[in-house]
Structures are given as structure tokens and as C-alpha cells.
Coordinates of C-alpha atoms in Angstrom, one line a residue:
X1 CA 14.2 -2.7 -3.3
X2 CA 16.6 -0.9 -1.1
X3 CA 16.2 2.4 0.1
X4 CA 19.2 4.8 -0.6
X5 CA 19.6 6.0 3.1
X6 CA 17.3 4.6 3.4
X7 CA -5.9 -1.5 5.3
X8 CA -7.6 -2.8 3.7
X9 CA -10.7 -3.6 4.3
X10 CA -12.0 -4.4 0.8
X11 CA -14.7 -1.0 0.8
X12 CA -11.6 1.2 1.6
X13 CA -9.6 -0.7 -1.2
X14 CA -12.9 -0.7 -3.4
X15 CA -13.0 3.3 -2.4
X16 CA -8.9 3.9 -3.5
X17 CA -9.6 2.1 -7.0
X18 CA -12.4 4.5 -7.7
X19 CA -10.9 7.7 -7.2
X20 CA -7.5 7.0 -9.1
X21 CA -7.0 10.0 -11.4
X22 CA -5.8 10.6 -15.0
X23 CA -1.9 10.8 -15.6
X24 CA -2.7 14.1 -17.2
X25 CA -4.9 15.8 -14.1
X26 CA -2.2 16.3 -11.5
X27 CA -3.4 17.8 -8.4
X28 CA -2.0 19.4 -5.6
X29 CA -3.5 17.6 -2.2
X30 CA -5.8 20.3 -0.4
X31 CA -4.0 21.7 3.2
X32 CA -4.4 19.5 6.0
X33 CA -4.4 19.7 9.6
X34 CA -1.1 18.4 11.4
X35 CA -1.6 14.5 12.5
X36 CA -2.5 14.5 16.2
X37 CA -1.9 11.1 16.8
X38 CA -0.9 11.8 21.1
X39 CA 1.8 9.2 21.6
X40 CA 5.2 9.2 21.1
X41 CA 5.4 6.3 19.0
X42 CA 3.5 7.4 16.3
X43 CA 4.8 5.6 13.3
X44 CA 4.9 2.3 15.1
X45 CA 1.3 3.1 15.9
X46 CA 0.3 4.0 12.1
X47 CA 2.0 1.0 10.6
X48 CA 0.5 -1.6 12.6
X49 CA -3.1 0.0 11.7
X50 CA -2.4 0.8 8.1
X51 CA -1.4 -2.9 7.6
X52 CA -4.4 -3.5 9.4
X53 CA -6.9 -1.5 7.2
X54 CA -7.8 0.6 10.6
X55 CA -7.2 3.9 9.1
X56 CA -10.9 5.4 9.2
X57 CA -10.0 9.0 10.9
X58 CA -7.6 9.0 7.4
X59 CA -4.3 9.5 10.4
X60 CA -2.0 8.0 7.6
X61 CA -2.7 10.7 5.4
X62 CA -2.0 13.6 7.8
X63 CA 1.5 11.6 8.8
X64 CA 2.0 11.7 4.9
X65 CA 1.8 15.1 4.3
X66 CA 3.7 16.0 7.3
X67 CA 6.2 13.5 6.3
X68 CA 6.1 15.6 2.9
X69 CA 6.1 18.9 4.2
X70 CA 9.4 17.6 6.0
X71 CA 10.7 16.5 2.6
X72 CA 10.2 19.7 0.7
X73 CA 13.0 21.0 3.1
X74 CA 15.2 18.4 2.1
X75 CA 18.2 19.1 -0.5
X76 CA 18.2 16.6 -3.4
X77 CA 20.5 15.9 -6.6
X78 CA 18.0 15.1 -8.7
X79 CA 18.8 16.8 -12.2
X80 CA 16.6 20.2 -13.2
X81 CA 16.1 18.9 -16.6
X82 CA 13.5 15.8 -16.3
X83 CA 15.5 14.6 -19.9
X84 CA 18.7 14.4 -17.8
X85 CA 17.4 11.6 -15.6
X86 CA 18.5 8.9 -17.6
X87 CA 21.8 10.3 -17.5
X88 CA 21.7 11.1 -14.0
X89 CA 20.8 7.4 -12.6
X90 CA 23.3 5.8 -15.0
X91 CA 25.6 7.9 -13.3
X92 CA 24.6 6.8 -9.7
X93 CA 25.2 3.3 -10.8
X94 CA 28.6 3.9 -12.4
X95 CA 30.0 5.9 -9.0
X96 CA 28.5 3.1 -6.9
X97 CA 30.2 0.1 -8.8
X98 CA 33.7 1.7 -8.2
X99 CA 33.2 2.5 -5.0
X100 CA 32.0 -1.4 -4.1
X101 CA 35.4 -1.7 -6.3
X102 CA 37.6 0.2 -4.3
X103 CA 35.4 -2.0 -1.2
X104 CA 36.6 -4.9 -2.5
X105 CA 40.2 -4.3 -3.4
X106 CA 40.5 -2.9 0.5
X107 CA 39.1 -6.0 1.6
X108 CA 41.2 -8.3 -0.3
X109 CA 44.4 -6.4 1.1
X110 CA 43.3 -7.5 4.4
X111 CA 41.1 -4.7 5.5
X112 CA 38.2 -4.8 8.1
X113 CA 34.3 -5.4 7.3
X114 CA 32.8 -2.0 7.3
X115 CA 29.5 -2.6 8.3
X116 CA 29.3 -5.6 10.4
X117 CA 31.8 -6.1 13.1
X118 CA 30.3 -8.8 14.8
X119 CA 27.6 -11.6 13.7
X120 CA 25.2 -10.1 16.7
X121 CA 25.7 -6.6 14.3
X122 CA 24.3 -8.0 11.4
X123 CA 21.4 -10.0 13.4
X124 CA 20.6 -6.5 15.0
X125 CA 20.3 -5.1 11.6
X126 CA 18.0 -7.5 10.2
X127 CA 16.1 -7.1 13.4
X128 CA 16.0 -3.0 13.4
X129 CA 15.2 -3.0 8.9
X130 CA 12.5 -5.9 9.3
X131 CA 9.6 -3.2 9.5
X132 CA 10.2 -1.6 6.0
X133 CA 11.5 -5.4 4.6
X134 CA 8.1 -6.8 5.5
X135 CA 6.1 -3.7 4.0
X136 CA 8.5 -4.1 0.5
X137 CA 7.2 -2.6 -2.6
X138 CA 4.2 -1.2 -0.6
X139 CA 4.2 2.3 -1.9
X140 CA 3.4 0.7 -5.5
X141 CA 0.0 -0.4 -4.8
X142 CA -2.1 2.6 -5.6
X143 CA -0.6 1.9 -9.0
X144 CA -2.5 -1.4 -9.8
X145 CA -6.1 0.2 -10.5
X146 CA -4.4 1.9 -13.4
X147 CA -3.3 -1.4 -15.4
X148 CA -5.5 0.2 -18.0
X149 CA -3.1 2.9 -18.9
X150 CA 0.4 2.2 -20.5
X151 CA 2.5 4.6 -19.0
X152 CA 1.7 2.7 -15.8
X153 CA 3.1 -0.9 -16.7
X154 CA 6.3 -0.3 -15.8
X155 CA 5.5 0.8 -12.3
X156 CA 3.1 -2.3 -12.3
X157 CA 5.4 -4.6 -13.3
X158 CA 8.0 -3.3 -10.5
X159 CA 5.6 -4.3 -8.0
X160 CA 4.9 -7.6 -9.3
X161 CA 8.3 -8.3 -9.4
X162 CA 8.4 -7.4 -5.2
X163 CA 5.5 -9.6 -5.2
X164 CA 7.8 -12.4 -7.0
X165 CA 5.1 -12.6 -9.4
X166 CA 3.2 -14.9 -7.0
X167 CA 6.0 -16.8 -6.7
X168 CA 6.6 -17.7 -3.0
X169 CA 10.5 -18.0 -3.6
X170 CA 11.2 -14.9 -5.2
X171 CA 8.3 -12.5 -3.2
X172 CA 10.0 -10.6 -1.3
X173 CA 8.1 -10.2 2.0
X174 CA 8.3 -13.8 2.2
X175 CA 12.2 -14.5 1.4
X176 CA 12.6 -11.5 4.4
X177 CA 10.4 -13.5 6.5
X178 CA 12.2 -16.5 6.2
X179 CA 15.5 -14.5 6.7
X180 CA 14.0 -13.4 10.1
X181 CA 12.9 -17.4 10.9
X182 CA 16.6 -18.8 10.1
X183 CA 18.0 -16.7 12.2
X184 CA 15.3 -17.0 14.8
X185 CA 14.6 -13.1 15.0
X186 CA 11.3 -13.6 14.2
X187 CA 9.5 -12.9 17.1
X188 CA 8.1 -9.5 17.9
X189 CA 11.0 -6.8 18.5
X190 CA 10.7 -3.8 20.8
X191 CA 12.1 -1.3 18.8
X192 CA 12.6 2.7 18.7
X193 CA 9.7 4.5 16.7
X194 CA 12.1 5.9 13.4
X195 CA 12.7 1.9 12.5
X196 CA 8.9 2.3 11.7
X197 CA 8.9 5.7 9.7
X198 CA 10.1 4.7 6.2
X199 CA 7.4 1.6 6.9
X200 CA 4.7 3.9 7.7
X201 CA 5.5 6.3 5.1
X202 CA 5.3 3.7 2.3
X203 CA 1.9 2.0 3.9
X204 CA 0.7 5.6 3.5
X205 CA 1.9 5.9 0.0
X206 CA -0.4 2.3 -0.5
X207 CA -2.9 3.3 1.1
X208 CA -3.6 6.8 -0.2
X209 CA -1.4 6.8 -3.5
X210 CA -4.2 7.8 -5.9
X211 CA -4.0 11.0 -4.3
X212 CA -0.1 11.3 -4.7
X213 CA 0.6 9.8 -7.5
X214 CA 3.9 12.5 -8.7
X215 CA 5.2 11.5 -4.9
X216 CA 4.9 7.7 -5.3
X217 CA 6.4 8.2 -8.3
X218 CA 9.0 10.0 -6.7
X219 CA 9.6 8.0 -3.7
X220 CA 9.9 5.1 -6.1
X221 CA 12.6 6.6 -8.4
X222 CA 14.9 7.2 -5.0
X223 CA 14.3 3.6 -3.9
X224 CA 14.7 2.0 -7.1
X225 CA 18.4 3.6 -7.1
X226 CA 21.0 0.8 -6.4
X227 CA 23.0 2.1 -3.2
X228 CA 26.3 1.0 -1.7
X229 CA 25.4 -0.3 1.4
X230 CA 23.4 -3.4 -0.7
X231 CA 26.0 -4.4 -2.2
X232 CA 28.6 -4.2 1.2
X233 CA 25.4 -5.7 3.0
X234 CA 25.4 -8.8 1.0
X235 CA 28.9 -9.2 0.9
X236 CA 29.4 -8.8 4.6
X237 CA 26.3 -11.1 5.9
X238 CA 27.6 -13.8 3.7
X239 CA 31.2 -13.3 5.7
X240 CA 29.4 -13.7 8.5
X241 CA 27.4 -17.0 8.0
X242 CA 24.1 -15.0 7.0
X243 CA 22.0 -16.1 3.9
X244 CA 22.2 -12.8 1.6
X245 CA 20.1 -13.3 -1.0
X246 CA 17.3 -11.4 0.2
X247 CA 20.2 -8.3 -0.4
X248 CA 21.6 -9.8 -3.6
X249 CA 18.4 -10.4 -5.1
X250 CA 17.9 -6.7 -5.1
X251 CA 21.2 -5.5 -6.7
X252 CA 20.6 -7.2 -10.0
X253 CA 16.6 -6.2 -10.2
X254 CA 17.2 -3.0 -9.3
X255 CA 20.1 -2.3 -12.1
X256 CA 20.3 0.9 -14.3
X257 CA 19.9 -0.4 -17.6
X258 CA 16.7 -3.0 -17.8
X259 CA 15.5 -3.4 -14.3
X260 CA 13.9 -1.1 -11.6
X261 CA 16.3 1.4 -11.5
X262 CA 15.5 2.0 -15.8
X263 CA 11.5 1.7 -15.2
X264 CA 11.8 4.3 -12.1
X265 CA 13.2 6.7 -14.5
X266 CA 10.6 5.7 -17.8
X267 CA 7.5 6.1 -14.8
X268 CA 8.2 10.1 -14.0
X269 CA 8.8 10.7 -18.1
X270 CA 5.8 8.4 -19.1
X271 CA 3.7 10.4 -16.1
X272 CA 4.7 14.1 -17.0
X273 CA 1.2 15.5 -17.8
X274 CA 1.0 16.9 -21.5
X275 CA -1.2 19.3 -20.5
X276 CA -1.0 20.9 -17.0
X277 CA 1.7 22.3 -14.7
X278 CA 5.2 20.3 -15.3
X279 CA 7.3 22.2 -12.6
X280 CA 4.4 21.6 -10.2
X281 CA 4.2 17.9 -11.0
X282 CA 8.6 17.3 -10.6
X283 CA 8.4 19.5 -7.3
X284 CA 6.4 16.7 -6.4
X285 CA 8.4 14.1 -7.4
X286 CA 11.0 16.0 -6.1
X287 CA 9.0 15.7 -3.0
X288 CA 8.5 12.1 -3.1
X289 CA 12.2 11.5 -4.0
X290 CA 13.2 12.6 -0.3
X291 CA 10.7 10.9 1.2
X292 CA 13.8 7.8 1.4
X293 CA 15.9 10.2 3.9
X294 CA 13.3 10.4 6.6
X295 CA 13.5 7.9 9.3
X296 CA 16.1 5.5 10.3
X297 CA 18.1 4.9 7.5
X298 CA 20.2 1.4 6.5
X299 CA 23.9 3.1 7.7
X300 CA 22.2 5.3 10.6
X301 CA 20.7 1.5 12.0
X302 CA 24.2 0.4 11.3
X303 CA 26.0 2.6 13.4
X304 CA 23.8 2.7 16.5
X305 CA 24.6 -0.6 17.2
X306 CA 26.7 -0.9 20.5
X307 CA 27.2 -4.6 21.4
X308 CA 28.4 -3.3 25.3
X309 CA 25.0 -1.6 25.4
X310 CA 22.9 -4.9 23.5
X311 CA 24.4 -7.3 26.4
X312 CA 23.1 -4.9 29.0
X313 CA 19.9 -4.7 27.3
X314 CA 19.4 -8.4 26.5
X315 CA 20.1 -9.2 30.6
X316 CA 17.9 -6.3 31.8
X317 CA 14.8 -7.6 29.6
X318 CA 15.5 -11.4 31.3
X319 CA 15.9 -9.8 34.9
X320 CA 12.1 -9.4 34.8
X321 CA 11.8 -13.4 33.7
X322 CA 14.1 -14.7 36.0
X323 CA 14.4 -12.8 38.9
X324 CA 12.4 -15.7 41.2
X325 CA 13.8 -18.5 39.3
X326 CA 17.2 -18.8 41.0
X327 CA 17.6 -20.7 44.5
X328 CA 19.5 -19.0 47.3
X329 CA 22.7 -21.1 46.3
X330 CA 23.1 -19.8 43.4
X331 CA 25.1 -16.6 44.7
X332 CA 27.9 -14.3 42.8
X333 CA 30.0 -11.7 44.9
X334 CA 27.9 -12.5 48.1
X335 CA 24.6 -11.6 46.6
X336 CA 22.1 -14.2 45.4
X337 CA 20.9 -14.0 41.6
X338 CA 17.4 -13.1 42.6
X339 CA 19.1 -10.6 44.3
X340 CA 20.9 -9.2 41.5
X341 CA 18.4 -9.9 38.8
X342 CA 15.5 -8.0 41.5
X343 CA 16.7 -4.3 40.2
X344 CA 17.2 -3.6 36.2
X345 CA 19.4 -1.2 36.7
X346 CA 22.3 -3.4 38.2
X347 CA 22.8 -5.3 35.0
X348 CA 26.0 -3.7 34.4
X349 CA 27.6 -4.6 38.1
X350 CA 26.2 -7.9 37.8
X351 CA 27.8 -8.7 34.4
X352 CA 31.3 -7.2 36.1
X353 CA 30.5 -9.8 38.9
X354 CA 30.1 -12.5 36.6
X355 CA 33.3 -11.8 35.1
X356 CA 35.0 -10.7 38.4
X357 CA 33.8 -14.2 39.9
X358 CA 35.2 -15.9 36.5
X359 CA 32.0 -16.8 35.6
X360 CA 33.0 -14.9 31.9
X361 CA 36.4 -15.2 30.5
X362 CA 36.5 -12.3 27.9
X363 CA 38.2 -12.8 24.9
X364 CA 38.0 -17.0 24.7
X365 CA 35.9 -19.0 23.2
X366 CA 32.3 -18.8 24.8
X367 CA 32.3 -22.5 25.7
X368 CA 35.4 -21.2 28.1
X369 CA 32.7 -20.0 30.5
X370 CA 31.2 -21.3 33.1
X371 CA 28.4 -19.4 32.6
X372 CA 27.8 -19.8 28.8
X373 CA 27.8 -23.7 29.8
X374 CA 24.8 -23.0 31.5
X375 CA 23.4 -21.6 28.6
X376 CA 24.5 -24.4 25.9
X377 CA 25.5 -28.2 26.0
X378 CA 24.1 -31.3 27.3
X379 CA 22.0 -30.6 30.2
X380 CA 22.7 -27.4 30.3
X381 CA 20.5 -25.7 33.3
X382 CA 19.5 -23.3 31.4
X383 CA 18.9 -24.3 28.1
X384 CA 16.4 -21.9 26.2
X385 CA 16.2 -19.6 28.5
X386 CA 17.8 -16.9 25.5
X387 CA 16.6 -16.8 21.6
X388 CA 19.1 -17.4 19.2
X389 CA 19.6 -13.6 18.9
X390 CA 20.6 -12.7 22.2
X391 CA 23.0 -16.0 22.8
X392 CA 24.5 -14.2 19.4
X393 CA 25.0 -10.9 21.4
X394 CA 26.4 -12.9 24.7
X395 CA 29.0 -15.2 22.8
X396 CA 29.8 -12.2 20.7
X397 CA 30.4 -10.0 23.4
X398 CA 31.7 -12.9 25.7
X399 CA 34.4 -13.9 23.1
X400 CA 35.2 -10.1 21.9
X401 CA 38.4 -9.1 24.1
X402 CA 38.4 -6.0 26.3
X403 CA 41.2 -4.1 24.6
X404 CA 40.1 -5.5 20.9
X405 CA 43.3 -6.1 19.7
X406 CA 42.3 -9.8 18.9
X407 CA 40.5 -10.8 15.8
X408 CA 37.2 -12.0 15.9
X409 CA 36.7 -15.9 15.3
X410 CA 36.3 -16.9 11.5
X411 CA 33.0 -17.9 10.5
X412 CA 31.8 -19.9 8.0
X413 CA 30.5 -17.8 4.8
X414 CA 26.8 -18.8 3.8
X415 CA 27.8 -20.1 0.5
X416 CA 30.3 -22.4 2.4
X417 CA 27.9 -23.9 4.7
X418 CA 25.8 -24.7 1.7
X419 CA 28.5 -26.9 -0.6
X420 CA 29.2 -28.2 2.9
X421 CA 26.5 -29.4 3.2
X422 CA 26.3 -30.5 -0.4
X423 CA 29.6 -32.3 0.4
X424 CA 27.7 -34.5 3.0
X425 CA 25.1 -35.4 1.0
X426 CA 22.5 -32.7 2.9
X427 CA 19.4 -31.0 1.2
X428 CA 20.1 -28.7 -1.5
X429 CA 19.4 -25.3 0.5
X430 CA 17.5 -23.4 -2.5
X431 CA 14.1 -23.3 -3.7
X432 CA 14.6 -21.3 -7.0
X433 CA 14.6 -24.4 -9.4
X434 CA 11.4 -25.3 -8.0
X435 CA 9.8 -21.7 -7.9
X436 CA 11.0 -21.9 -11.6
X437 CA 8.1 -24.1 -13.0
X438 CA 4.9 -22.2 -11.1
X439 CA 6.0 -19.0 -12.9
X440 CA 3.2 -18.3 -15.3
X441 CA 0.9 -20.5 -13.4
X442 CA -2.4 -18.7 -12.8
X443 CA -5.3 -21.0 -12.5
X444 CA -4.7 -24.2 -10.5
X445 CA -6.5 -27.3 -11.6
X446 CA -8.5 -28.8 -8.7
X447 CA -6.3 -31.8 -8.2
X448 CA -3.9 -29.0 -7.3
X449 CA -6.4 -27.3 -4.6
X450 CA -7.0 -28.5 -1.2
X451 CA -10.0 -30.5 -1.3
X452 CA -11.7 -28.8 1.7
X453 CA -14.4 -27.4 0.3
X454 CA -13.5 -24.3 2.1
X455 CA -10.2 -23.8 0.8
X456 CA -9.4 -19.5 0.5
X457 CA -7.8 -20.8 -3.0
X458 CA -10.7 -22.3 -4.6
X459 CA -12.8 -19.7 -3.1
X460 CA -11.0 -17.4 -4.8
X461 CA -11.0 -19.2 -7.9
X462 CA -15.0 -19.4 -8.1
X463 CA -14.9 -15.9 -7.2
X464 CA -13.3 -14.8 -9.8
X465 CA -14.8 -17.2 -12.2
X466 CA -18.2 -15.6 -11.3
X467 CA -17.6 -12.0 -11.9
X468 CA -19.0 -10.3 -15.2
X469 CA -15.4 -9.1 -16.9
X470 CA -12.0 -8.6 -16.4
X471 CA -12.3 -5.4 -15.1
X472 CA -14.1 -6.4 -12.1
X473 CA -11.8 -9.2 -11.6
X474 CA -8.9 -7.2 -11.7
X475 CA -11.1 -4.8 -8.7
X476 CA -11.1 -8.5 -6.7
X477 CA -7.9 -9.5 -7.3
X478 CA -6.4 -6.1 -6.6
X479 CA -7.5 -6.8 -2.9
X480 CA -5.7 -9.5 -2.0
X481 CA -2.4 -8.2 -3.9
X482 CA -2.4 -5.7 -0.5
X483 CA 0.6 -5.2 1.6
X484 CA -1.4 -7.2 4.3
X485 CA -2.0 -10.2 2.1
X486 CA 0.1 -10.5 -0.9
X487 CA 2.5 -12.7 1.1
X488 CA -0.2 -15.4 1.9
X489 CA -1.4 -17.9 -0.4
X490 CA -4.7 -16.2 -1.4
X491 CA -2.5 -13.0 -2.0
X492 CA 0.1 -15.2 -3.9
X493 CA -2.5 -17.1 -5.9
X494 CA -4.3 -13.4 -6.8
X495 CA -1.2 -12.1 -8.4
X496 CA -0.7 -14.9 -10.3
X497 CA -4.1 -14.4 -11.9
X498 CA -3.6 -10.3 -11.8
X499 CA -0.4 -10.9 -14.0
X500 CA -1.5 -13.0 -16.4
X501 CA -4.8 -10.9 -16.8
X502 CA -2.7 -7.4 -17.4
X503 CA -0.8 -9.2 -20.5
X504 CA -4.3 -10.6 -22.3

């Protein structure tokens, strides 16, 4: 799922399952106290313990309804008539598919890329989304202690479906985390605190969602809507070499008529209480609905991307590194590179040097340069001294001409790397055919198990096997389905088994 601007220790999960509440006995949450969490990186600081289960002074909750009070304030077009909905999202999807129309045509007349203008831009985004991708379908989770009531399938089956139904092909946590690996950007990123808000705010939504059911519902039904920039994403990251089916998977899911997008809408008409306040309970979703603008958005990550300002940052976080590694004779305008490399701040004159010196010849082909030889090639000095992220922002910046009136070098699209590579006899690149046949697949015969008598699989397995009934297998199994786990093979395994429960 794509937003449109875009815990769990098992007695706190055990604790959330209990105190779900009826569809028809919508509360408003009781005041609380601002969050007082005293740093300045507060959402960074909540998602990393809401994923791990470290919430006990309930801090994710206070960010919530902060987060929600912010919200409120927030203009929305939702429709005033809850009937008009279905109406309403159809016509979001009709307005985006001409403007990706009117995308396309510009494109085919020769016109730039509109996101991406470099392969470095599109790493960076991966790199600045990754902390909402690898939370996907989070704020759903509440909804799984209520597979006993109807009007919740569709909900439940939305977040199977981000779970890939246990496939490991199709869940979506794990095709992000394998977009991250292939491009080697999966390493810990230092990065501002609003990349973590829309995160934070949808481990919240998991972790406290029986509370706030009209805002996950909400929040949902604004992140189920299919927006522009997925559609431009995909196209552009496949221009650019980039494997875009983590993006592409998304705009047919998440379409209007059968697929997320239809079962957002069904969830708030299904979850109107009968009885009880209606207005209260669509403020709410209301609520929850702009819940999706707070934070760093998908275009506000876009356009903070400066690649002038990426090189100096990607040589000012290896001055720390290297700054004793050099010898005296390695010297550029006079000054040694210990020298240069000894104070941060000089990254700027030091790349001028470099070029200067004719160490960098802008605008050419990286190889050109002495000094990208030293970075790549045969006995190159200097050979992994960079990830594969930052020798993307060097060669792009290296090869991107001062006055940018050349155009950028043509790259291979993804889908032309992979029938070269078919071509040449190389390994068909997807696993979807495979993933196919485990679909369904719930209990694994023991041939099938690791035959360590410890295996997590067959522990589960004889867990589950021993519990009195379905309903406290479905308790167990909910566990595991967690945004911490449901990516693993335990997590995997458990909705494989929570699926094919819900249907018998």
C-alpha cells in the first residue's frame, strides 16, 4: 500500500486481543497528557520500540493522539455523505489514470522523468521511504482479533494480502527488504526524524488499534487510495535500472473496483455503528483519513533530494574513516589527504581540489577520473572503501556536467536487464511461479520441516496442534502475524495457518 502523500511481547498482544470492542460501541479515547518523550527524534525513537514491543509507559499512544489532534486540523475531501464514498474513490482512480495518461504521452514526446533525475535520486528514495515500507500494512493488525465478525473480513483480508498471504514472494515487508539488499542500501541509514512519522504512526495504529478502530479505519481508506506518484515511481525506477515491482505490485491490489481501494470503502460502511453516534464515528475516520499527510510524504522525500548536497554528505561521513589512512604522498593542492579529510567542514574545498587538481572530470564518464579509478577496477586502492549507494551518488554527480545542459547517460531499464539476461542463458530473475504452488499451504508435513528438533516451525506446529480450539489458536497465531515477525518464517508459517483457519 502506498500512502497518498504519503511490541509485542506476547502478554501486551494477549492484552490488545482482549479488549477489542464491538463495531457497534464506538468510543471516543479519554484526554491524554501530551507525549513527553525529551528528544528530538521522537518518532525514530518510538518506532524502533514499538517494533520492539518496548512500549510499557503506553508513549505510542500519547504520540497517536497528538498525531490525531494534529489531524483534526487538517482539510480533507472526503465526501459528507458516507453513501457517496463509493462514488468518491472511483473518482480518485479515474482523475489519477489520466493524469498517469497525460504522464505518459509527455514522456513519449521526449519529455524529462519527473521524479527521478538521477539513479542516486531514486536509491535515496528507497533509502528515505524504507521506514514505513518495512512497517507495510501495520496499522491493520488490531483488526485480526475480530476475525469473528464479518464486517471485519475485508480489512483482514487486506492485511493478509500485505502479508502475501505467508507467501515470502508476494509479502511485502520482504519484497521491500530485498529491494533495499539489491541495491545494497540495506544497512542502517541515518536519517531525519519525519522519515519515521508515518512509520511510527501506523506501529501506533497496531499496537493500540482496538482503541481506534473508526481511525484505523480511516487511515486505511486514505492509504488504500491509488496515488500518482506509484504509478510515475514504477515507471521511473524501471528507466533507471531499478526492480519496480515492489511499486507495481501495489497499483493493481490497491485498484477501485475489487481490490484494496473497494474493501477500504466496504470497511467504514460495514463499521458505521447501527446504534450510536454516526457523525462522531466519520469525524473519526475523518481523523484517521489525514493521518497519511503527517510526516514526510513520498513527493516531499522526492524533492529534498540535492545530489550537490548527497556528495558532500557522503565525503563528510568517510572523513571520520579515513582521515589517518592516507600516507603523506598522497597530497592535492599542497595539502595532504589526512590533512584535508582531518576537518568535516572542508568537504566542499576538498571536492573543488579534486576537481581543480583534475582528479574529477565533470561531465565524462566516471571511469575518466583518476580518482573514481581508485574507487573501481582491478586493483583499485581503494576498492570498498564506499557502499554501492554512495559510489551511485559520486558517479552520478561525477558524470552530471556543471551547467546541465548534457543528458544523463542511458541506463538499462530493469525489464531489459532481465531478457538480457534471459538472452544469455542467466537465471530467470522471478520467484512468482514458485511462490505460486505454497499458496494455500498451511500445515507442512515433517519431511518439509528442518529436522532439528528445535526448529521455531515445528515448534509452532505442535503448538498449535496442542491448544483446546480454534479460537485460542487463532490468539497464538495472531502473535507471530506482528509487524516484528510476520516477515520471518515463524511469522510466514503463522499466517499461512491464520488464513486458512478464518475461511473454515
Amino acid at each position: 500500500m502506498q500512502a497518498t502523500r504519503k511490541f509485542d511481547n506476547t502478554i501486551t498482544v494477549y492484552s490488545l486481543l482482549n479488549s477489542h470492542m464491538s463495531a457497534n460501541a464506538i468510543r471516543t479515547p479519554p484526554a491524554t497528557a501530551p507525549a513527553t518523550i525529551p528528544t528530538p527524534d521522537r518518532a525514530h525513537a518510538l518506532y524502533r520500540a514499538l517494533m520492539r514491543g518496548e512500549d510499557g509507559r503506553q508513549a505510542g499512544r500519547a504520540f497517536l493522539c497528538d498525531m490525531l489532534d494534529s489531524a483534526r486540523r487538517l482539510p480533507n475531501d472526503l465526501p459528507d455523505d458516507i453513501n457517496d464514498l463509493p462514488a468518491w474513490s472511483q473518482t480518485q482512480a479515474t482523475e489519477v489514470g489520466h493524469a498517469y495518461a497525460a504522464y505518459l504521452a509527455e514522456r513519449k514526446q521526449g519529455g524529462p522523468r519527473h521524479y527521478f533525475a538521477t539513479r542516486a535520486h531514486a536509491m535515496y528514495f528507497i533509502r528515505h521511504v524504507a521506514p514505513s515500507k518495512l512497517v507495510d500494512g501495520a496499522w491493520l493488525y488490531a483488526v485480526l482479533s475480530r476475525w469473528e465478525e464479518p464486517a471485519c473480513h475485508g480489512l483482514i483480508r487486506t492485511y493478509l494480502e500485505e502479508l502475501g498471504d505467508g507467501v515470502p514472494g508476494q509479502n511485502h515487508v520482504v519484497l521491500y527488504q530485498k529491494l533495499l539488499a539489491s541495491l545494497s542500501c540495506d544497512q542502517p541509514a541515518d536519517l531525519p526524524d519525519d522519515r519515521y512519522v508515518q512509520g511510527a504512526i501506523q506501529l501506533a495504529l497496531a499496537r493500540y488499534g482496538a482503541e481506534f478502530m473508526p481511525e484505523v479505519v480511516g487511515f486505511n481508506l486514505g492509504y488504500e487510495q491509488l496515488p500518482l506518484h506509484l504509478l510515475i515511481s514504477a515507471y521511473e525506477l524501471n528507466e533507471l535500472g531499478i526492480d519496480p515491482y515492489y511499486f507495481s505490485l501495489h497499483v493493481t491490489i490497491d485498484n477501485a473496483g475489487s481490490g484494496h481501494a473497494q474493501k477500504a470503502v466496504a470497511a467504514v460502511e460495514r463499521l458505521m455503528p447501527a446504534i450510536g453516534n454516526q457523525r462522531d464515528f466519520y469525524a473519526r475516520v475523518r481523523a484517521g483519513f489525514n493521518l497519511n499527510d503527517l510526516g514526510a510524504g513520498t513527493l516531499s522525500v522526492i524533492a529534498s533530494f540535492d545530489l550537490e548536497e548527497e556528495v558532500i554528505a557522503v565525503l563528510t561521513g568517510k572523513s571520520v574513516q579515513g582521515r589517518n589512512m592516507h600516507s603523506d604522498f598522497c597530497r592535492v593542492a599542497g595539502r595532504s589527504i589526512n590533512d584535508w579529510l582531518s576537518n568535516p567542514r572542508e568537504m566542499p574545498a576538498f571536492l573543488a581540489a579534486l576537481t581543480g587538481a583534475g582528479w574529477i572530470e565533470r561531465g565524462k564518464p566516471a571511469t575518466a577520473s583518476k580518482f573514481w579509478q581508485l574507487l573501481q577496477g582491478e586493483r583499485a586502492p581503494m576498492f570498498g572503501a564506499f557502499d554501492a549507494y554512495e559510489l551511485q551518488v559520486l558517479r552520478d554527480w561525477i558524470e552530471s556536467p556543471v551547467s546541465g545542459s548534457a543528458k544523463a547517460p542511458r541506463i538499462p531499464s530493469y525489464r531489459a536487464q532481465l531478457r538480457l539476461l534471459d538472452q544469455l542463458g542467466g537465471p530467470a530473475h522471478s520467484d512468482r511461479a514458485e511462490h505460486q504452488g505454497l499458496r494455500g499451504l498451511i500445515r507442512r508435513h515433517a519431511a518439509d520441516l528442518d529436522a532439528q528438533p528445535g526448529c521455531e516451525l515445528r515448534a509452532l506446529e505442535e503448538r498449535i496442534a496442542a491448544l483446546p480450539g480454534k479460537a485460542a489458536a487463532m490468539r497464538e497465531l495472531i502473535v507471530w502475524m506482528a509487524p516484528r515477525y510476520h516477515h520471518t518464517p515463524v511469522g510466514l508459517m503463522a499466517t499461512r495457518m491464520y488464513a486458512q483457519l478464518l475461511d473454515t
